[in-house]
Coordinates of C-alpha atoms and ligand atoms in Angstrom, one line a residue:
X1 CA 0.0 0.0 0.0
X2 CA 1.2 3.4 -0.9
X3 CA 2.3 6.5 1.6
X4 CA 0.9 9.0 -0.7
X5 CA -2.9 8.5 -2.0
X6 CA -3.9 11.2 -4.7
X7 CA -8.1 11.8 -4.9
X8 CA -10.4 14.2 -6.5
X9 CA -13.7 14.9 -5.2
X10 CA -16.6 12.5 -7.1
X11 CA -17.8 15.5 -9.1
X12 CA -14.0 15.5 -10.3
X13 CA -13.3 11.8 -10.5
X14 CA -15.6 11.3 -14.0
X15 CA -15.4 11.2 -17.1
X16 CA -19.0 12.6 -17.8
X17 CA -20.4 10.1 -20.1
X18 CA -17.4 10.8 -22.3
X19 CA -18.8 14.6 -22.6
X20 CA -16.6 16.8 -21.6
X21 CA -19.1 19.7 -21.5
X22 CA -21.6 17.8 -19.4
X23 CA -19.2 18.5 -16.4
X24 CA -20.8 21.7 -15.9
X25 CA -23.9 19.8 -14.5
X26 CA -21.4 18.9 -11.5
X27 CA -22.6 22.0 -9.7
X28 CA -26.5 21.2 -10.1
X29 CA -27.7 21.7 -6.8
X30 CA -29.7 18.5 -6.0
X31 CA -32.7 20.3 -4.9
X32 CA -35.5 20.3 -8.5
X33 CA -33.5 16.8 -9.4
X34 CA -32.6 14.6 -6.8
X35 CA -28.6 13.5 -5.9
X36 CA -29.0 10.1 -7.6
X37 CA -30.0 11.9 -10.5
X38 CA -27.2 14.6 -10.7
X39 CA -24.6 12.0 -10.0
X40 CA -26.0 9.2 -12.7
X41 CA -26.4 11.8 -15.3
X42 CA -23.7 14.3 -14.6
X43 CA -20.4 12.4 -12.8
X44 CA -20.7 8.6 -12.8
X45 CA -17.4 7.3 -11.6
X46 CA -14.6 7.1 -13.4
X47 CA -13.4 3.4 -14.9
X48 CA -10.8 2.0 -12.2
X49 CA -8.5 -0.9 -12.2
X50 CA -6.8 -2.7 -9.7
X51 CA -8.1 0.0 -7.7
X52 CA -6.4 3.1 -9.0
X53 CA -8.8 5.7 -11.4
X54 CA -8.0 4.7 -15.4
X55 CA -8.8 8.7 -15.9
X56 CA -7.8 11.4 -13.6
X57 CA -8.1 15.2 -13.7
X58 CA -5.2 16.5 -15.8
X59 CA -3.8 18.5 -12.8
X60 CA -3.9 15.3 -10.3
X61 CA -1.9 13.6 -13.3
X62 CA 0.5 16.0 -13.1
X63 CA 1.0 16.2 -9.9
X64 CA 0.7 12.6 -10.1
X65 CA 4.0 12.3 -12.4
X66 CA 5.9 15.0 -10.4
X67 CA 6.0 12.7 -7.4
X68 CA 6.8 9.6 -9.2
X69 CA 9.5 11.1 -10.6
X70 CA 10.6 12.1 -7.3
X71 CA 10.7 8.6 -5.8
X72 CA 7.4 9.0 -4.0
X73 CA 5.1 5.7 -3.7
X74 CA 1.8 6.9 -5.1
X75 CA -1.8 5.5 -5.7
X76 CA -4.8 7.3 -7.5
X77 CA -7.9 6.0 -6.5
X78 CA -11.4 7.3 -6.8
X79 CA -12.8 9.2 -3.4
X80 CA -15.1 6.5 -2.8
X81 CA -12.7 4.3 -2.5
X82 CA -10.5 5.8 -0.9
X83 CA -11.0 4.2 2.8
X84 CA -9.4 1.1 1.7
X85 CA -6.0 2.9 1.1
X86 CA -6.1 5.0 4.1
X87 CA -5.3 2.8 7.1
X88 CA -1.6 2.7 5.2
X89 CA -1.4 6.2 3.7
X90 CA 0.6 9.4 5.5
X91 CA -0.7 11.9 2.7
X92 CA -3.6 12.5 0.7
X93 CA -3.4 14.9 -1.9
X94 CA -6.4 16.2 -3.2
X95 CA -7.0 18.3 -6.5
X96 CA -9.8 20.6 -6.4
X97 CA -11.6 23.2 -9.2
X98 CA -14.5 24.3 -7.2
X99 CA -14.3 22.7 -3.2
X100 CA -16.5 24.4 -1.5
X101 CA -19.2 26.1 -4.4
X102 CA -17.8 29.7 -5.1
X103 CA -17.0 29.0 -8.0
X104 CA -19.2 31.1 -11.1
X105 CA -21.2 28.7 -12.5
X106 CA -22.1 27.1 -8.7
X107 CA -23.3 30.4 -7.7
X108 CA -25.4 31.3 -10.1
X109 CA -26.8 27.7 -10.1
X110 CA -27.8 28.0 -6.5
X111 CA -29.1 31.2 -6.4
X112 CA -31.6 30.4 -9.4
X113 CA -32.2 26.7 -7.7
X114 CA -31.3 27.1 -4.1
X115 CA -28.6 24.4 -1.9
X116 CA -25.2 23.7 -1.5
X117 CA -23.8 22.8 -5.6
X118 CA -22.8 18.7 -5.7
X119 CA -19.4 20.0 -6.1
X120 CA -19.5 21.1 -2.6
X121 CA -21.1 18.1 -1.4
X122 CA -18.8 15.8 -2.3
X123 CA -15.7 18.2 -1.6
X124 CA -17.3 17.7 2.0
X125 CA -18.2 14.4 1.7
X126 CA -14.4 13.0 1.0
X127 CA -13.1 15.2 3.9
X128 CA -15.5 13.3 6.0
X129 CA -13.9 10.0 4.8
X130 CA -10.4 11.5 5.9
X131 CA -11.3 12.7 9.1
X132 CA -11.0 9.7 11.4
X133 CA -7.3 9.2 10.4
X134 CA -6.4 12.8 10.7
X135 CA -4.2 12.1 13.3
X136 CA -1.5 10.5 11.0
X137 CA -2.6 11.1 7.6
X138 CA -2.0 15.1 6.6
X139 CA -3.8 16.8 3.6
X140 CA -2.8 18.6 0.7
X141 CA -5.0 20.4 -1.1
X142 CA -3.8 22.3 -4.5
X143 CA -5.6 22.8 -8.1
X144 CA -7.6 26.2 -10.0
X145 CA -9.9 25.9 -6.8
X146 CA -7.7 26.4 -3.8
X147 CA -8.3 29.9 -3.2
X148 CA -11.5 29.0 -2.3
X149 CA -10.5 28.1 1.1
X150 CA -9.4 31.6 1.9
X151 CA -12.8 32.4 2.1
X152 CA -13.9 29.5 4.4
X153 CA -11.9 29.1 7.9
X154 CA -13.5 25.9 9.1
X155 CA -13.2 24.2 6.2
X156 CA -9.5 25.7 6.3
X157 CA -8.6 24.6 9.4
X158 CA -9.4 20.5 8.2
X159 CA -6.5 20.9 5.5
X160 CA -2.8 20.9 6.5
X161 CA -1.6 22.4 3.4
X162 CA -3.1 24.3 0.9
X163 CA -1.4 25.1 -2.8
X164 CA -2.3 28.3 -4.6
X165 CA -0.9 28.9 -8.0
X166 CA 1.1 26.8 -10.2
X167 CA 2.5 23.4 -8.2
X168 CA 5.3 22.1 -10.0
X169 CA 7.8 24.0 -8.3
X170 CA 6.4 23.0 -4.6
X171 CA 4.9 20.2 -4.8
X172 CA 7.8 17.6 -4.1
X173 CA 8.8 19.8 -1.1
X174 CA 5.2 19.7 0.2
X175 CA 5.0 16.0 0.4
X176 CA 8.4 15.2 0.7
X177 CA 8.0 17.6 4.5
X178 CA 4.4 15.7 4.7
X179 CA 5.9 12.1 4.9
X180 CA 8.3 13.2 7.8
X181 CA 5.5 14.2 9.7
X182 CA 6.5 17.7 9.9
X183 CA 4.3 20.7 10.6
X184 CA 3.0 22.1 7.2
X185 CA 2.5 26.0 6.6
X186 CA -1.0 26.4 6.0
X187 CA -0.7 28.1 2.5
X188 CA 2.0 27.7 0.0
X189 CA 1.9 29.6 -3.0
X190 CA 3.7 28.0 -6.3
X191 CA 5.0 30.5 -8.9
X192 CA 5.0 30.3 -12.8
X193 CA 6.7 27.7 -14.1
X194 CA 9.5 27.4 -16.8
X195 CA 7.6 25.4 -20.0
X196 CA 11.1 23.3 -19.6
X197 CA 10.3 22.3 -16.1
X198 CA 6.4 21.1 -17.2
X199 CA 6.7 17.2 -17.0
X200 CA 4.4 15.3 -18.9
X201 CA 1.9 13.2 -17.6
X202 CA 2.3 9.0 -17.4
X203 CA -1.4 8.0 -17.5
X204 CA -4.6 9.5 -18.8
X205 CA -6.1 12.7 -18.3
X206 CA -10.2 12.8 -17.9
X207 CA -11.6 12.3 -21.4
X208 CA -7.6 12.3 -23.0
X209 CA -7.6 16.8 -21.8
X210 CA -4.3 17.9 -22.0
X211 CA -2.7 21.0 -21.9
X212 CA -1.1 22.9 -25.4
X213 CA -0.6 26.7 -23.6
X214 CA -1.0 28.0 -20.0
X215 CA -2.0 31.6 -19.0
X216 CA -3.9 33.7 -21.5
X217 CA -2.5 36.9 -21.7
X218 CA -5.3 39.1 -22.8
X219 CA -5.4 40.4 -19.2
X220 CA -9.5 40.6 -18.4
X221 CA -9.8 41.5 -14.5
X222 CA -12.2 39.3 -13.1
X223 CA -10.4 36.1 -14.4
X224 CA -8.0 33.9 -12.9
X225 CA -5.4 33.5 -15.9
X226 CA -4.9 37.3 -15.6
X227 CA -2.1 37.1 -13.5
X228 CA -0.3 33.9 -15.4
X229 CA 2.0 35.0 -17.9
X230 CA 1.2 33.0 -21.7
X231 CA 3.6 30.2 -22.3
X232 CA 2.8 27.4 -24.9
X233 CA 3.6 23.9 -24.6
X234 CA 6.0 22.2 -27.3
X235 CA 4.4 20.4 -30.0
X236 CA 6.3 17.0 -29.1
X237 CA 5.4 17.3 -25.7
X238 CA 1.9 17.7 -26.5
X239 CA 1.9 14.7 -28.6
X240 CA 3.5 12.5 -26.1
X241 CA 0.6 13.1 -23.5
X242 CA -2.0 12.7 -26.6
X243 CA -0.3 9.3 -27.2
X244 CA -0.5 8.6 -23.9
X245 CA -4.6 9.5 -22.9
X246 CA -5.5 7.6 -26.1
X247 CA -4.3 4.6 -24.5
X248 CA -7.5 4.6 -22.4
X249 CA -9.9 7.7 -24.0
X250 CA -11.4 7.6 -27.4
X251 CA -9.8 11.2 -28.6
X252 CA -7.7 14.2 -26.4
X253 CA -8.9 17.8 -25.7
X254 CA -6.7 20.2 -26.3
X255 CA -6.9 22.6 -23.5
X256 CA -5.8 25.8 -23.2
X257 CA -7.6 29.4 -22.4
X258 CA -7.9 30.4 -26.5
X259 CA -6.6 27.8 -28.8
X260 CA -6.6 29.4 -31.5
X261 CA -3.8 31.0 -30.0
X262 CA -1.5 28.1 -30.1
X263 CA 1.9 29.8 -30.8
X264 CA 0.8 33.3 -31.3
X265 CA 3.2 35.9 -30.5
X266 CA 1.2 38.8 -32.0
X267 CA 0.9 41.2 -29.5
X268 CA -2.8 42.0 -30.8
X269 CA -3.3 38.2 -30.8
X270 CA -4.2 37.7 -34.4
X271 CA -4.1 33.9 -34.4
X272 CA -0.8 32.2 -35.9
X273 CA -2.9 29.7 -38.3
X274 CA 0.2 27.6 -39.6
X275 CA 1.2 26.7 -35.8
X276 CA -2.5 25.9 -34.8
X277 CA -2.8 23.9 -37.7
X278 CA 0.0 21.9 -37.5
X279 CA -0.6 21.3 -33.8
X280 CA -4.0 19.8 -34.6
X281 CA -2.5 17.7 -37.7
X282 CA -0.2 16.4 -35.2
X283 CA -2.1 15.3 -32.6
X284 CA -4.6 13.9 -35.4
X285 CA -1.7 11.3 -36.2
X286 CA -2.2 9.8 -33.2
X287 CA -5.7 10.8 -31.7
X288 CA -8.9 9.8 -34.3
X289 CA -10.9 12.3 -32.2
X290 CA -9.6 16.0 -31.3
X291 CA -11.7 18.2 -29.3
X292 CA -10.6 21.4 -27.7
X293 CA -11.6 23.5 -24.8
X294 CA -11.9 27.1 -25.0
X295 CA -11.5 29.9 -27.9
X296 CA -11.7 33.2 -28.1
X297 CA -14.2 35.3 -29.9
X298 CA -11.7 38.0 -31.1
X299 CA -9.5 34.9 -32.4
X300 CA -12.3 33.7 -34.5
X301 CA -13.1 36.7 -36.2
X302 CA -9.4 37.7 -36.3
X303 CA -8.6 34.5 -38.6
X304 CA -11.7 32.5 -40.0
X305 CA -9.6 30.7 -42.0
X306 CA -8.3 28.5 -39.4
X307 CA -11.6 27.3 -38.1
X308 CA -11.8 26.2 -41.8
X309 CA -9.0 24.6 -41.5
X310 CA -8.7 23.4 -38.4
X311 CA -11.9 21.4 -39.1
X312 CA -10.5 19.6 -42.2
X313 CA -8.1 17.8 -40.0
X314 CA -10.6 16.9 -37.3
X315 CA -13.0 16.3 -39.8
X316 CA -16.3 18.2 -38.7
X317 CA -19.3 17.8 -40.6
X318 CA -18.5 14.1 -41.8
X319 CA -17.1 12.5 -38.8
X320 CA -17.7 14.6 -36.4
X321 CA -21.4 16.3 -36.5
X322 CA -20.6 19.8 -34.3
X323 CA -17.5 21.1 -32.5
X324 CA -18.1 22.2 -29.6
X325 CA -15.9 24.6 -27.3
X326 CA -16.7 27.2 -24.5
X327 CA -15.8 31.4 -25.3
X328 CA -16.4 34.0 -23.2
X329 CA -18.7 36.5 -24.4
X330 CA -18.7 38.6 -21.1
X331 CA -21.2 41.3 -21.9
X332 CA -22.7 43.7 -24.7
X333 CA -21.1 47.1 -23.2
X334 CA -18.2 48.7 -24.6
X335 CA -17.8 50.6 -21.7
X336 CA -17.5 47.3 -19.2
X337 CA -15.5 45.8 -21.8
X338 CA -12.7 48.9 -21.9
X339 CA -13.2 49.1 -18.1
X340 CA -12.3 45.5 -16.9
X341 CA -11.2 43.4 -20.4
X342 CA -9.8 45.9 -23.2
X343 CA -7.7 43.4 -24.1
X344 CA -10.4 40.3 -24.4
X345 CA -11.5 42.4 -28.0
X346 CA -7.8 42.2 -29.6
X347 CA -7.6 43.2 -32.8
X348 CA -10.3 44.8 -32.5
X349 CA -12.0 47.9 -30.1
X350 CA -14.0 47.4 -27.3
X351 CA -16.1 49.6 -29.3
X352 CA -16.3 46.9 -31.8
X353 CA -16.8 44.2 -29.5
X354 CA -21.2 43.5 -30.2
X355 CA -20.1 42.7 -34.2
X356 CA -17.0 41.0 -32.9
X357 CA -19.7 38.4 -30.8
X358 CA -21.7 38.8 -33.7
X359 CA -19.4 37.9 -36.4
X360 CA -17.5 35.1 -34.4
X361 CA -21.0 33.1 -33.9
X362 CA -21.8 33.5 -37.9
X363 CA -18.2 31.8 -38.3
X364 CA -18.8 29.7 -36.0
X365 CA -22.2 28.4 -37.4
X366 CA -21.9 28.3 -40.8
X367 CA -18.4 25.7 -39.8
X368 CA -20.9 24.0 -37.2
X369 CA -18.7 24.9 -34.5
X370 CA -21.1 25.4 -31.5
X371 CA -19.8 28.0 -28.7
X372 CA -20.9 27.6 -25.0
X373 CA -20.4 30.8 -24.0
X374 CA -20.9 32.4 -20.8
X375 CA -21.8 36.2 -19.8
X376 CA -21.4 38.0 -16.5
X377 CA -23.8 39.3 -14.2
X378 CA -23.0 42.6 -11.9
X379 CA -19.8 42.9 -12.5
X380 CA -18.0 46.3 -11.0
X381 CA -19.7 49.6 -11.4
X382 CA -22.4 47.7 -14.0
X383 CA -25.4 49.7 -14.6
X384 CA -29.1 49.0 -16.1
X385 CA -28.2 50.5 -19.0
X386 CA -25.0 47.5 -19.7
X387 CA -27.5 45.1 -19.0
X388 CA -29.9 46.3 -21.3
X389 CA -27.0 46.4 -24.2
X390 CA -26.0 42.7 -23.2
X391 CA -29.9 41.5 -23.5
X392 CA -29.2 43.2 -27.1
X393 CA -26.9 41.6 -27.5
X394 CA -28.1 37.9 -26.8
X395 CA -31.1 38.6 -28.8
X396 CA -28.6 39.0 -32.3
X397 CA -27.5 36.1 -31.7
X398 CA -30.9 34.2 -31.8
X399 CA -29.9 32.6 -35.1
X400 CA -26.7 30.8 -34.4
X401 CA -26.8 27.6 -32.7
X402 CA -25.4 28.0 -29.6
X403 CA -25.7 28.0 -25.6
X404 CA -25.5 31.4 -23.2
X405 CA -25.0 31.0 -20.2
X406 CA -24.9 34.3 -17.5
X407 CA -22.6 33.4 -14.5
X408 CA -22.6 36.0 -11.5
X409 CA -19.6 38.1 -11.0
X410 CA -17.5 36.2 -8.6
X411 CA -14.4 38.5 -7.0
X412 CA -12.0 35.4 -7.3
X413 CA -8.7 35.8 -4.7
X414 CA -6.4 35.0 -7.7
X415 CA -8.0 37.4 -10.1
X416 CA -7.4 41.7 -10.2
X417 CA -10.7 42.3 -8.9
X418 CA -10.2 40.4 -5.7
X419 CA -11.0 43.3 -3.7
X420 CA -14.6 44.5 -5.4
X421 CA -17.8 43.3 -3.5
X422 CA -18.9 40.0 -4.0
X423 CA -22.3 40.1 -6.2
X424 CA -25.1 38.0 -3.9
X425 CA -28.8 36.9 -5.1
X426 CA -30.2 40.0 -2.8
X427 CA -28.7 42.3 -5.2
X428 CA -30.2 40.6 -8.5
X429 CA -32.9 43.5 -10.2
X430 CA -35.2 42.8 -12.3
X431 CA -33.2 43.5 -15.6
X432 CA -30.8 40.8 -14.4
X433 CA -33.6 38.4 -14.3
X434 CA -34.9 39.5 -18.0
X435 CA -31.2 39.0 -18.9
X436 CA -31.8 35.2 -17.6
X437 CA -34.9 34.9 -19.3
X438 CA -33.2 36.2 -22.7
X439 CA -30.8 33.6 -22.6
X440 CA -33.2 30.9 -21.4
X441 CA -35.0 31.9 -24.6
X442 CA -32.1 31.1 -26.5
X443 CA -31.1 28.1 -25.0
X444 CA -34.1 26.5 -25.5
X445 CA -34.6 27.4 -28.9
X446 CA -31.4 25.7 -29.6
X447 CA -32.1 22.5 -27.3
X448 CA -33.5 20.2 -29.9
X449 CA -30.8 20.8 -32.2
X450 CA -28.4 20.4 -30.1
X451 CA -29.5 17.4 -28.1
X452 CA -29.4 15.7 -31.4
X453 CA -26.5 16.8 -32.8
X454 CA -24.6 16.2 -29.6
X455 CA -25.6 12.4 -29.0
X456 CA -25.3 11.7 -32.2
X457 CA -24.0 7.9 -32.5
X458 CA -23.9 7.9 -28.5
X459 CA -24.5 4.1 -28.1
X460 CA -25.5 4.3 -24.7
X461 CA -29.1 4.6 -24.9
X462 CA -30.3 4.8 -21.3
X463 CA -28.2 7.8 -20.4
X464 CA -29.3 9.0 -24.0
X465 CA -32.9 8.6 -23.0
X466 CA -32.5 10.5 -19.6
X467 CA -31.0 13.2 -21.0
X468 CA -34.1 13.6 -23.9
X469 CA -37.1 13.4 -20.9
X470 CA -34.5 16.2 -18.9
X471 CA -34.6 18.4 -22.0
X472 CA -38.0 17.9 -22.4
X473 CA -38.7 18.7 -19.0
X474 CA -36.7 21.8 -19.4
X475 CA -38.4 23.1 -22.6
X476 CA -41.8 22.6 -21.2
X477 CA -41.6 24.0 -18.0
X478 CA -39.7 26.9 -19.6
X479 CA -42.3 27.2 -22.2
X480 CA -45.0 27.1 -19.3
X481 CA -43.7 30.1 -17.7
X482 CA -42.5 32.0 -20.0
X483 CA -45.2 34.6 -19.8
X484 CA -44.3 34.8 -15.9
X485 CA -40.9 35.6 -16.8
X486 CA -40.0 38.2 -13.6
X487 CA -42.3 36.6 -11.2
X488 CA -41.0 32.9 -11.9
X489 CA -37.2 34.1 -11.7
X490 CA -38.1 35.8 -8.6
X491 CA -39.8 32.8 -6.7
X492 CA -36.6 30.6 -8.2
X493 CA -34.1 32.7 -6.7
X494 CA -36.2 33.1 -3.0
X495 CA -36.1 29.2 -2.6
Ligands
LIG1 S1 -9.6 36.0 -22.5 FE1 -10.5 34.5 -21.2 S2 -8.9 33.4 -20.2 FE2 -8.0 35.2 -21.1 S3 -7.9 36.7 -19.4 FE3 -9.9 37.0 -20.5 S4 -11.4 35.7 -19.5 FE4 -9.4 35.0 -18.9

């Protein structure tokens, strides 16, 4: 049995079906569905053999390959699980993206459907697990969701150890301090790391993700890759942790915060097409499936010609029926977008920016790419007349398949707005709520489509079906209520 037992909480610990974009129903609050429900549809656990997790989140890999390179006698197991390993273990080290629910997307879920997110629950739940061997065992805590715990002190005070930023530089020390029982500082923060001094990861990432550039670079204030400087992963690096995920997963995601961006050194970020393209021709040799994560907008519309291109190589529209991939479109006000994200419009102005959105999704259709994009609610100094412009906004966009989803503004502590007020449920007005109904209009108008298009050829037909009744009983009710609009969003939110 190993010293060191790497976990993730449940919500973590899944693959998702195999769809990647169905984690975001992690932080459901299980209070309209019930838990079994959330947890069958949204994060069944992950395939494990002989005990240890076939997939892990990319992160937990890394860490992962950091300590076996150091000598360190590791296991990754799945949270529920994890009891068996315990009795021998002197460290658990747990990656987190969203521990205790402050994340965005939690937020606004439980404000619109009350409860504690799932992503808390099982955050809480695995502590619990760990608890009655406290006295030997110590915990580690690192990943994009530490910093949540600076806004908790009890939850806090059950971690020995928590890692904010980048771990690669740290990590070994941590454990290494850990294992001789030593008292841990209660906060350790990692800084950047040289792309030299990256390791690769030795088993699969959840659903094959893996990472082609960290940091962003375009500098928007309420995000957390503002303060990470851009550096992009080499091309043979990349490939060797495709190679390695398709082992287990049926394609790779290429992750990074715009990968269209892939290699750019444009300081206006006009996309560098020949780089992006041969990255995704690359990993193509040895991946039949490439996804990726996020783009930007401003990319898009910067360079259409590499969405052309880039699905030629991944084949969209013959074997693959949509592409998805998440973008921020943030707001419809100029004046928010040169206040807190002038550089999120590169090339182009934050005067620009509506026809920027605009454009990108008519790109973006017409190549049957499908954006997920999100929009913020209350951020700093925002006034009725922003929202108004953003409800604009969402209602150009009626015609191109694709899902909006507001988040509330969320003054993360590793992002340049740490210090603004946090925005709360109480201080929703009733144009925020007509900005929710806008893009609850849109959503569903697109739902059919997209339910089809997205489970096309998914062989497993009971998940398949459960997923149809849910979007039917999301259109219907929506459709029921509709004329309701303010008073419906309003009894939502006071559950
Ligand atoms: S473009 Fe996206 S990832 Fe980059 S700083 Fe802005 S919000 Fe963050």
């Amino acid at each position: 049995m190993a010293d060191v037992v790497l976990t993730a909480p449940a919500t973590e610990m899944s693959n998702h079906h195999g769809k990647e974009f169905l984690g975001f129903g992690t932080c459901t609050p299980p209070t309209v569905v019930p838990s079994w429900f959330v947890k069958m549809f949204f994060y069944p656990k992950v395939k494990c053999r002989n005990g240890e997790v076939v997939e892990a989140p990319y992160g937990l890999r890394k860490i992962e390959s950091i300590l076996i390179d150091e000598g360190f006698d590791v296991v990754t197991v799945h949270p529920y699980d994890i009891e068996r390993y315990l009795k021998d273990a002197k460290v658990v080290g747990i990656s987190v993206m969203d521990p205790l629910g402050f994340g965005p997307v939690s937020v606004t879920f439980s404000a619109i459907l009350g409860g504690d997110p799932s992503t808390r629950i099982e955050f809480i739940n695995l502590i619990k697990k760990i608890e009655p061997y406290r006295g030997r065992v110590k915990v580690i805590v690192g990943g994009a969701g530490a910093w949540q715990f600076e806004w908790d002190s009890y939850w806090k005070s059950k971690i020995d150890c928590i890692i904010i930023g980048e771990g690669e530089y740290v990590v070994a020390d941590v454990f290494r301090r850990a294992l001789r029982g030593e008292e841990l500082p209660k906060v350790v923060r990692g800084r950047p790391t040289k792309v030299e001094d990256i390791p690769l990861i030795k088993r699969p990432s959840i659903n094959g993700l893996i990472e082609i550039s960290r940091g962003c670079g375009r500098g928007c204030k309420f995000c957390s890759e503002t303060l990470k400087v851009k550096r992009d992963i080499p091309l043979e690096n990349v490939v060797k942790e495709a190679e390695v995920c398709v082992r287990e997963t049926k394609g790779v995601i290429l992750h990074a915060e715009d990968v269209l961006l892939y290699g750019c050194k444009d300081p206006k970020f006009v996309p560098n097409e020949e780089k992006v393209v041969k990255l995704f021709k690359s990993v193509r040799e040895v991946s039949e499936y490439v996804g990726v994560s996020h783009c930007s907008l401003a990319a898009v519309v910067a360079k259409p010609s590499v969405v052309e291109r880039i699905n030629e190589v991944v084949g969209v529209g013959e074997k693959v029926s949509i592409f998805g991939v998440q973008t921020g479109l943030e707001t419809g006000s100029s004046r928010l977008m040169e206040m807190h994200m002038h550089g999120k419009c590169l090339p182009f102005h934050p005067n620009e920016w509506c026809d920027v959105v605009e454009s990108a999704f008519s790109i973006m259709h017409e190549n049957r790419w499908v954006p997920a994009s999100t929009l913020i609610v209350g951020l700093p100094k925002e006034t009725e007349s922003d929202v108004v412009k953003t409800i604009e906004l969402v209602e150009r966009l009626r015609d191109y398949c694709s899902l909006i989803v507001p988040l509330i503004f969320i003054p993360m502590e590793v992002c340049a707005l740490r210090r603004e007020r946090a925005f709360t449920k109480e201080n929703l007005k009733d144009y925020h709520y007509e900005l929710m109904a806008v893009c609850m209009d849109h959503d569903v108008y697109w739902v059919d489509k997209l339910f089809r298009e997205y489970f096309k050829g998914y062989k497993n037909i009971p998940i398949k079906l459960g997923y149809w009744v849910f979007s039917r009983w999301v259109k219907k009710s929506w459709e029921k209520r509709r004329r309701e609009i303010k008073a419906f969003m309003k009894s939502l939110v006071g559950r």
